[in-house]
Amino acid sequence: MKLYNTLSRRLEELPSPPGPSRIYFCGPTVDQRAHIGNARPFALGMWLRAWLRHRGYDATLIHNITDINDKIYDAAPGASAELAERAAQWYIEDTGDLGLGMPDALPRATEAVESIVAFIEKLVEGENAYEAGGDVYFSVSTDPGYGRLSRQKVENMEPEEESPLKRAPQDFALWKATKPGEDTSWDSPWGKGRPGWHIECSVMAEDAFGPVFEIHGGGLDLVFPHHENELAQSLALGHDFARVWMHNGLLTRGGEKMSKSLGNDMTIRGVVDDWGREVALMLLLSGQWRKPLDFNQGTLEQARAQLETFRNVFRSPSEPVGDWAELVAALDDDFNTPEALAAMHRWRDHQLLRRAFGIFGLDSIAQLEEAPAELAELAARRRDARDAKDFAEADRLRDELAAAGWEVRDVAEPPGFQLVRRP
Ligand SMILES: [Zn+2]
């Protein structure tokens, strides 16, 4: 199984099964109802875990929830903890409605503060970090390889935030002293405050897996500064960190970046309510995970049409056409889901298709909708009319069913009929 690694900029072979395959995917900051963009790393992580397990790996997925962050303080002055709790529940409900199950754990930053403080203390002891005015900063100059992930030179890097307390503009906060208006804080050797964003993920990943694990994922916008900084501070403790870094392409709308500030964002909740979870998942599957993917009326309609094409295969008699090896070849090659879908479109073997859709949480495609009892009754009368060679009556009943949106199909083996909703 090969995956593209942002760190090495090439495809890399995973160790052979059973692995382990320990996967950490960065989750959302919970300050509002989650954006559909958050569904991409969530679904990718869940699908990758399912596929690796299918391939015999001992795969575990950790997906964190960032419930301490400047954005949350800004979104709910004086009530940030309540908002973070409510929005974390929304995220769990909304991703739960995608029907993919849940990661093995969803750790929260608020539960990890003690480990975070201990981690920062080690960085300060090792002189990779320094205290200044109640803040603690990571000293970028102590890491000669800094910039290894985003492949930038330090002098060209955009400082994340300005502060006169920093020794160098690229140094980043590990701990931030409580500011007026911030309604949550924790004790530390440097006074009351709260962790910076990047240290939260280093610590939650290491708490779950130990320092070294196989796969770290997240959106492409996290390469810098978030993941660059995670990697720097973890390596500073003298051990390796994640081996493979996966960065999914971002979702766009009409070719533009989708964001709350541009007012063109869609929530997971909104897409699932308006289009259904199957359409959302089919659209996500139709794009290669590293590339951008456009979510708009047109692409959602195309995804719906693709679903309908697959449903029609299940509505028709099955031929044993299909080769599982095609799916393996596509997914083992950098988890190429559009290639996998292309193979599945060639298949006619219901059992094989059902198995493949099971990996993507879409087994429901195979379940045909059952016709209401009164229509089943009409279809039975049509069969009786045909048996009695009253073809005019049989045709009339067929038209009546068609007007109600159902098609009756005769099945030879075993003799009978099937009622199928017309697309
Ligand atoms: Zn993270």
Coordinates of C-alpha atoms and ligand atoms in Angstrom, one line a residue:
M1 CA 0.0 0.0 0.0
K2 CA 1.5 3.3 -1.1
L3 CA 0.6 6.8 0.1
Y4 CA 1.9 10.2 -0.9
N5 CA 4.0 11.7 1.9
T6 CA 4.1 15.5 2.0
L7 CA 7.4 15.3 4.0
S8 CA 9.3 13.4 1.3
R9 CA 7.2 14.7 -1.6
R10 CA 6.8 11.2 -2.9
L11 CA 4.8 8.0 -2.8
E12 CA 5.9 5.7 0.0
E13 CA 5.2 2.1 0.7
L14 CA 3.6 1.4 4.2
P15 CA 5.2 -1.4 6.2
S16 CA 3.5 -4.7 5.4
P17 CA 0.4 -5.8 7.4
P18 CA -0.5 -6.1 10.3
G19 CA 1.4 -2.8 10.7
P20 CA 0.3 -1.3 13.0
S21 CA -1.2 1.7 11.2
R22 CA -1.7 4.4 13.7
I23 CA -3.4 7.4 12.1
Y24 CA -3.9 10.8 13.6
F25 CA -6.1 13.2 11.6
C26 CA -6.5 16.8 12.8
G27 CA -10.1 17.7 13.6
P28 CA -11.9 21.0 13.7
T29 CA -11.8 23.9 16.0
V30 CA -15.2 23.9 17.5
D31 CA -16.5 27.4 17.3
Q32 CA -19.5 26.9 15.0
R33 CA -21.4 24.2 13.0
A34 CA -18.8 22.4 11.0
H35 CA -18.1 23.3 7.4
I36 CA -18.4 20.6 4.7
G37 CA -14.6 21.0 4.3
N38 CA -14.2 19.3 7.6
A39 CA -16.1 16.3 6.2
R40 CA -13.2 15.5 3.8
P41 CA -10.5 14.6 6.3
F42 CA -13.1 12.9 8.5
A43 CA -14.3 10.7 5.7
L44 CA -10.8 10.1 4.3
G45 CA -9.6 9.0 7.7
M46 CA -12.6 6.7 8.2
W47 CA -12.3 5.2 4.7
L48 CA -8.5 4.7 5.0
R49 CA -9.0 3.0 8.4
A50 CA -11.6 0.7 6.8
W51 CA -9.4 -0.1 3.8
L52 CA -6.3 -0.8 5.9
R53 CA -8.3 -3.1 8.2
H54 CA -9.6 -4.9 5.1
R55 CA -6.0 -5.3 3.9
G56 CA -5.1 -6.9 7.3
Y57 CA -3.6 -3.9 9.1
D58 CA -4.1 -3.2 12.8
A59 CA -5.4 0.3 12.0
T60 CA -6.4 2.9 14.6
L61 CA -7.7 6.4 13.9
I62 CA -7.5 9.3 16.3
H63 CA -9.3 12.5 15.4
N64 CA -8.9 15.4 17.8
I65 CA -11.3 18.2 18.7
T66 CA -9.7 21.6 19.2
D67 CA -11.7 23.0 22.0
I68 CA -9.2 25.7 23.1
N69 CA -8.4 28.3 20.5
D70 CA -8.5 32.0 19.9
K71 CA -11.3 31.6 17.4
I72 CA -13.5 30.2 20.2
Y73 CA -12.8 33.1 22.5
D74 CA -13.6 35.5 19.7
A75 CA -16.9 33.6 18.8
A76 CA -18.3 33.6 22.3
P77 CA -16.8 36.2 24.6
G78 CA -17.5 35.1 28.2
A79 CA -19.1 31.8 27.2
S80 CA -16.4 30.1 25.2
A81 CA -16.4 26.8 27.1
E82 CA -20.2 26.4 26.6
L83 CA -19.8 27.2 22.8
A84 CA -16.9 24.7 22.5
E85 CA -19.0 22.0 24.2
R86 CA -22.1 22.6 22.1
A87 CA -20.1 22.8 18.9
A88 CA -18.2 19.6 19.7
Q89 CA -21.5 17.8 20.1
W90 CA -22.7 19.3 16.8
Y91 CA -19.6 18.0 15.1
I92 CA -20.1 14.5 16.6
E93 CA -23.8 14.5 15.4
D94 CA -23.1 15.9 12.0
T95 CA -20.2 13.5 11.2
G96 CA -22.2 10.7 12.8
D97 CA -24.9 11.4 10.2
L98 CA -22.4 10.6 7.4
G99 CA -23.0 7.0 8.5
L100 CA -19.3 6.0 8.5
G101 CA -19.1 5.2 12.2
M102 CA -16.6 7.0 14.5
P103 CA -12.8 7.2 14.9
D104 CA -11.3 5.1 17.7
A105 CA -11.0 8.2 19.9
L106 CA -11.9 11.9 19.7
P107 CA -9.6 13.5 22.2
R108 CA -10.1 17.1 23.2
A109 CA -7.5 19.7 24.0
T110 CA -9.2 20.5 27.4
E111 CA -8.6 17.0 28.5
A112 CA -4.9 17.1 27.6
V113 CA -3.7 20.3 29.4
E114 CA -1.7 18.5 32.1
S115 CA 0.3 16.5 29.4
I116 CA 0.7 19.7 27.4
V117 CA 2.2 21.5 30.4
A118 CA 4.6 18.6 31.0
F119 CA 5.6 18.6 27.3
I120 CA 6.3 22.3 27.3
E121 CA 8.4 22.0 30.5
K122 CA 10.6 19.5 28.7
L123 CA 11.0 21.9 25.8
V124 CA 12.0 24.7 28.2
E125 CA 14.4 22.4 30.0
G126 CA 16.0 21.5 26.7
E127 CA 16.3 25.2 25.8
N128 CA 14.1 24.7 22.7
A129 CA 11.6 27.1 24.3
Y130 CA 11.6 30.1 26.5
E131 CA 9.3 31.9 28.8
A132 CA 8.5 35.6 28.2
G133 CA 5.8 37.6 30.1
G134 CA 3.8 34.5 31.0
D135 CA 3.9 33.2 27.5
V136 CA 6.2 30.4 26.3
Y137 CA 7.6 30.3 22.8
F138 CA 9.3 27.7 20.7
S139 CA 12.6 29.0 19.5
V140 CA 12.8 28.2 15.8
S141 CA 16.5 28.9 15.7
T142 CA 17.2 25.8 17.9
D143 CA 15.9 23.5 15.1
P144 CA 18.2 23.5 12.1
G145 CA 15.7 21.6 10.0
Y146 CA 12.8 23.9 10.6
G147 CA 10.8 24.3 7.4
R148 CA 11.3 20.6 6.4
L149 CA 7.6 20.0 5.9
S150 CA 6.5 23.1 4.1
R151 CA 9.9 23.4 2.3
Q152 CA 10.3 27.1 3.1
K153 CA 13.3 29.0 4.3
V154 CA 12.8 30.5 7.7
E155 CA 13.5 34.0 6.6
N156 CA 10.7 33.8 4.0
M157 CA 8.1 32.5 6.5
E158 CA 5.1 34.6 7.3
P159 CA 5.1 35.0 11.1
E160 CA 1.9 33.6 12.6
E161 CA 1.3 36.4 15.0
E162 CA 3.3 39.5 16.1
S163 CA 4.5 39.8 19.7
P164 CA 7.2 42.0 21.2
L165 CA 7.9 39.1 23.6
K166 CA 9.3 36.8 20.9
R167 CA 13.1 36.6 20.2
A168 CA 12.5 35.9 16.5
P169 CA 9.4 36.7 14.5
Q170 CA 8.9 33.0 13.4
D171 CA 9.0 31.7 17.0
F172 CA 5.5 30.4 17.9
A173 CA 3.5 30.2 21.1
L174 CA 3.4 27.0 23.1
W175 CA 1.6 28.6 26.0
K176 CA -0.3 31.9 26.1
A177 CA -0.8 33.9 29.3
T178 CA -4.5 34.6 30.0
K179 CA -5.6 37.9 28.4
P180 CA -8.5 40.1 29.6
G181 CA -11.8 38.7 28.3
E182 CA -10.7 35.1 28.1
D183 CA -13.0 33.0 30.3
T184 CA -11.0 29.8 30.5
S185 CA -7.5 29.3 31.9
W186 CA -5.3 26.7 33.4
D187 CA -2.5 26.8 36.0
S188 CA 1.1 26.3 34.8
P189 CA 4.6 27.0 36.0
W190 CA 4.4 30.2 33.9
G191 CA 1.1 31.4 35.5
K192 CA -2.4 31.2 34.3
G193 CA -2.9 30.6 30.6
R194 CA -3.7 28.1 28.0
P195 CA -1.9 26.1 25.3
G196 CA -1.2 27.3 21.8
W197 CA -2.8 25.3 19.0
H198 CA 0.1 23.4 17.6
I199 CA 1.3 21.9 20.9
E200 CA -2.2 20.5 21.5
C201 CA -1.9 18.1 18.5
S202 CA 1.6 17.0 19.2
V203 CA 0.6 16.0 22.7
M204 CA -2.8 14.4 21.8
A205 CA -1.1 12.3 19.1
E206 CA 1.7 11.2 21.5
D207 CA -0.7 10.6 24.4
A208 CA -2.6 8.2 22.1
F209 CA 0.2 6.5 20.2
G210 CA 3.5 7.2 21.9
P211 CA 6.0 9.5 20.1
V212 CA 6.2 7.6 16.8
F213 CA 3.3 6.7 14.6
E214 CA 2.6 5.9 11.0
I215 CA 0.2 8.5 9.5
H216 CA -0.6 12.1 10.3
G217 CA -3.3 13.8 8.2
G218 CA -5.2 17.0 7.8
G219 CA -6.2 19.6 5.3
L220 CA -3.6 21.1 3.0
D221 CA -4.0 24.4 4.8
L222 CA -2.5 22.8 7.9
V223 CA 1.0 22.1 6.4
F224 CA 2.2 25.5 7.6
P225 CA 2.3 26.6 10.3
H226 CA 0.3 23.9 12.2
H227 CA 2.1 20.7 11.1
E228 CA 5.5 22.3 10.6
N229 CA 5.3 23.4 14.2
E230 CA 4.0 20.1 15.5
L231 CA 6.9 18.3 13.8
A232 CA 9.5 20.8 15.1
Q233 CA 8.4 20.6 18.7
S234 CA 8.1 16.8 18.7
L235 CA 11.5 16.3 17.1
A236 CA 13.0 18.7 19.6
L237 CA 12.3 16.0 22.3
G238 CA 14.8 13.8 20.5
H239 CA 12.5 11.2 18.9
D240 CA 10.8 10.8 15.6
F241 CA 7.2 11.7 15.1
A242 CA 4.7 10.9 12.3
R243 CA 6.2 9.0 9.4
V244 CA 3.8 9.8 6.6
W245 CA 2.1 13.2 6.3
M246 CA -1.2 13.2 4.3
H247 CA -2.7 16.5 3.3
N248 CA -6.1 16.5 1.6
G249 CA -6.9 19.1 -1.0
L250 CA -9.4 21.7 0.0
L251 CA -13.0 22.0 -1.0
T252 CA -14.0 24.9 -3.2
R253 CA -17.3 26.4 -4.4
G254 CA -17.4 27.5 -8.0
G255 CA -13.6 27.3 -8.1
E256 CA -13.2 29.6 -5.1
K257 CA -12.0 28.7 -1.7
M258 CA -14.9 27.9 0.5
S259 CA -14.9 29.9 3.7
K260 CA -17.1 31.4 6.3
S261 CA -15.5 34.8 5.7
L262 CA -16.3 34.7 1.9
G263 CA -19.9 33.7 2.8
N264 CA -19.8 30.8 0.4
D265 CA -19.4 27.9 2.9
M266 CA -21.7 25.0 3.3
T267 CA -22.1 23.1 6.5
I268 CA -22.0 19.3 6.8
R269 CA -25.5 19.5 8.3
G270 CA -26.8 21.6 5.4
V271 CA -25.4 19.2 2.7
V272 CA -26.7 16.1 4.5
D273 CA -30.1 17.6 5.1
D274 CA -30.5 18.9 1.5
W275 CA -28.8 16.2 -0.5
G276 CA -28.5 13.2 1.8
R277 CA -25.4 11.5 3.2
E278 CA -25.0 9.2 0.2
V279 CA -24.6 12.1 -2.3
A280 CA -22.1 13.9 0.0
L281 CA -20.0 10.7 0.3
M282 CA -20.2 9.9 -3.4
L283 CA -19.0 13.4 -4.3
L284 CA -16.1 13.1 -1.8
L285 CA -15.2 9.7 -3.3
S286 CA -15.2 11.0 -6.8
G287 CA -12.2 13.2 -6.1
Q288 CA -8.6 12.2 -5.6
W289 CA -8.0 13.1 -2.0
R290 CA -4.9 15.3 -2.7
K291 CA -6.7 17.4 -5.3
P292 CA -9.1 20.3 -4.7
L293 CA -12.8 19.3 -5.0
D294 CA -15.6 21.6 -6.0
F295 CA -18.9 21.4 -4.0
N296 CA -21.6 23.1 -6.0
Q297 CA -25.1 22.3 -7.4
G298 CA -23.6 20.8 -10.5
T299 CA -21.1 18.4 -8.8
L300 CA -23.7 17.4 -6.2
E301 CA -26.2 16.6 -9.0
Q302 CA -23.5 14.5 -10.8
A303 CA -22.8 12.6 -7.6
R304 CA -26.6 12.0 -7.3
A305 CA -26.6 10.7 -10.9
Q306 CA -23.7 8.4 -10.2
L307 CA -25.6 6.9 -7.2
E308 CA -28.6 6.3 -9.5
T309 CA -26.4 4.5 -12.0
F310 CA -25.2 2.2 -9.3
R311 CA -28.7 1.7 -8.0
N312 CA -29.8 0.7 -11.5
V313 CA -27.1 -2.0 -11.5
F314 CA -28.6 -3.4 -8.3
R315 CA -32.1 -3.2 -9.9
S316 CA -31.0 -5.3 -12.8
P317 CA -30.3 -9.0 -12.8
S318 CA -26.7 -9.8 -11.7
E319 CA -23.9 -11.1 -13.9
P320 CA -20.7 -12.2 -12.2
V321 CA -18.7 -9.3 -13.9
G322 CA -16.1 -7.7 -11.7
D323 CA -12.7 -8.2 -10.4
W324 CA -11.8 -7.3 -6.8
A325 CA -8.1 -7.0 -7.8
E326 CA -9.1 -3.8 -9.7
L327 CA -10.3 -2.2 -6.4
V328 CA -7.1 -3.3 -4.6
A329 CA -4.9 -1.9 -7.4
A330 CA -6.7 1.5 -7.2
L331 CA -6.8 1.9 -3.5
D332 CA -3.4 0.5 -2.7
D333 CA -2.0 3.1 -5.2
D334 CA -2.3 6.2 -3.0
F335 CA -5.9 5.5 -2.1
N336 CA -7.2 6.5 -5.5
T337 CA -11.0 6.4 -4.9
P338 CA -12.0 7.9 -8.4
E339 CA -10.1 4.9 -10.0
A340 CA -11.9 2.6 -7.6
L341 CA -15.3 4.1 -8.6
A342 CA -14.4 3.7 -12.3
A343 CA -13.7 0.0 -11.8
M344 CA -16.9 -0.4 -9.8
H345 CA -18.9 1.2 -12.7
R346 CA -17.6 -1.6 -14.9
W347 CA -18.8 -4.3 -12.5
R348 CA -22.1 -6.0 -12.6
D349 CA -21.5 -8.5 -9.8
H350 CA -23.9 -7.4 -7.0
Q351 CA -22.1 -9.3 -4.3
L352 CA -18.7 -7.7 -5.2
L353 CA -20.2 -4.2 -5.5
R354 CA -22.0 -4.6 -2.1
R355 CA -18.6 -5.5 -0.5
A356 CA -16.9 -2.5 -2.1
F357 CA -19.6 -0.1 -1.0
G358 CA -19.4 -1.6 2.5
I359 CA -15.9 -0.2 2.8
F360 CA -17.1 3.3 2.0
G361 CA -20.2 3.2 4.2
L362 CA -22.5 3.1 1.2
D363 CA -23.9 -0.4 1.5
S364 CA -27.3 1.3 1.5
I365 CA -27.0 1.8 -2.3
A366 CA -27.7 -2.0 -2.6
Q367 CA -30.9 -1.8 -0.6
L368 CA -33.7 -1.1 -3.0
E369 CA -36.6 0.9 -1.9
E370 CA -39.7 -1.1 -1.2
A371 CA -42.9 -0.2 -3.0
P372 CA -45.9 0.8 -0.9
A373 CA -48.4 -2.1 -0.3
E374 CA -51.1 -0.7 -2.6
L375 CA -48.7 -0.5 -5.5
A376 CA -47.5 -4.1 -4.8
E377 CA -51.2 -5.0 -5.0
L378 CA -51.5 -3.4 -8.4
A379 CA -48.4 -5.2 -9.6
A380 CA -49.9 -8.5 -8.4
R381 CA -53.1 -7.8 -10.3
R382 CA -51.0 -7.0 -13.5
R383 CA -49.3 -10.4 -13.2
D384 CA -52.7 -12.1 -12.8
A385 CA -54.0 -10.3 -15.9
R386 CA -51.0 -11.4 -17.9
D387 CA -51.4 -15.0 -16.7
A388 CA -55.1 -14.7 -17.9
K389 CA -53.8 -13.3 -21.2
D390 CA -55.7 -10.0 -20.6
F391 CA -52.9 -7.9 -22.0
A392 CA -54.9 -4.7 -22.3
E393 CA -55.6 -4.8 -18.5
A394 CA -52.0 -5.7 -17.8
D395 CA -50.8 -2.7 -19.8
R396 CA -53.3 -0.4 -18.1
L397 CA -52.0 -1.5 -14.7
R398 CA -48.4 -1.0 -15.8
D399 CA -49.2 2.6 -16.9
E400 CA -50.9 3.2 -13.6
L401 CA -47.8 2.1 -11.7
A402 CA -45.6 4.2 -14.0
A403 CA -47.8 7.2 -13.2
A404 CA -47.1 6.6 -9.6
G405 CA -43.3 6.6 -10.3
W406 CA -42.7 2.8 -10.3
E407 CA -41.6 0.4 -13.0
V408 CA -42.6 -3.2 -12.9
R409 CA -40.0 -5.6 -14.3
D410 CA -40.6 -9.3 -14.9
V411 CA -38.1 -11.6 -13.5
A412 CA -37.5 -15.0 -15.0
E413 CA -35.7 -16.8 -12.2
P414 CA -37.5 -17.4 -9.9
P415 CA -40.6 -16.4 -11.9
G416 CA -42.1 -13.2 -10.6
F417 CA -41.7 -9.5 -10.8
Q418 CA -39.8 -6.6 -9.2
L419 CA -41.1 -3.1 -8.5
V420 CA -38.4 -0.5 -9.0
R421 CA -38.7 3.2 -8.4
R422 CA -38.2 5.2 -11.6
P423 CA -35.2 7.5 -11.6
Ligands
ZN1 ZN -3.9 19.5 14.6

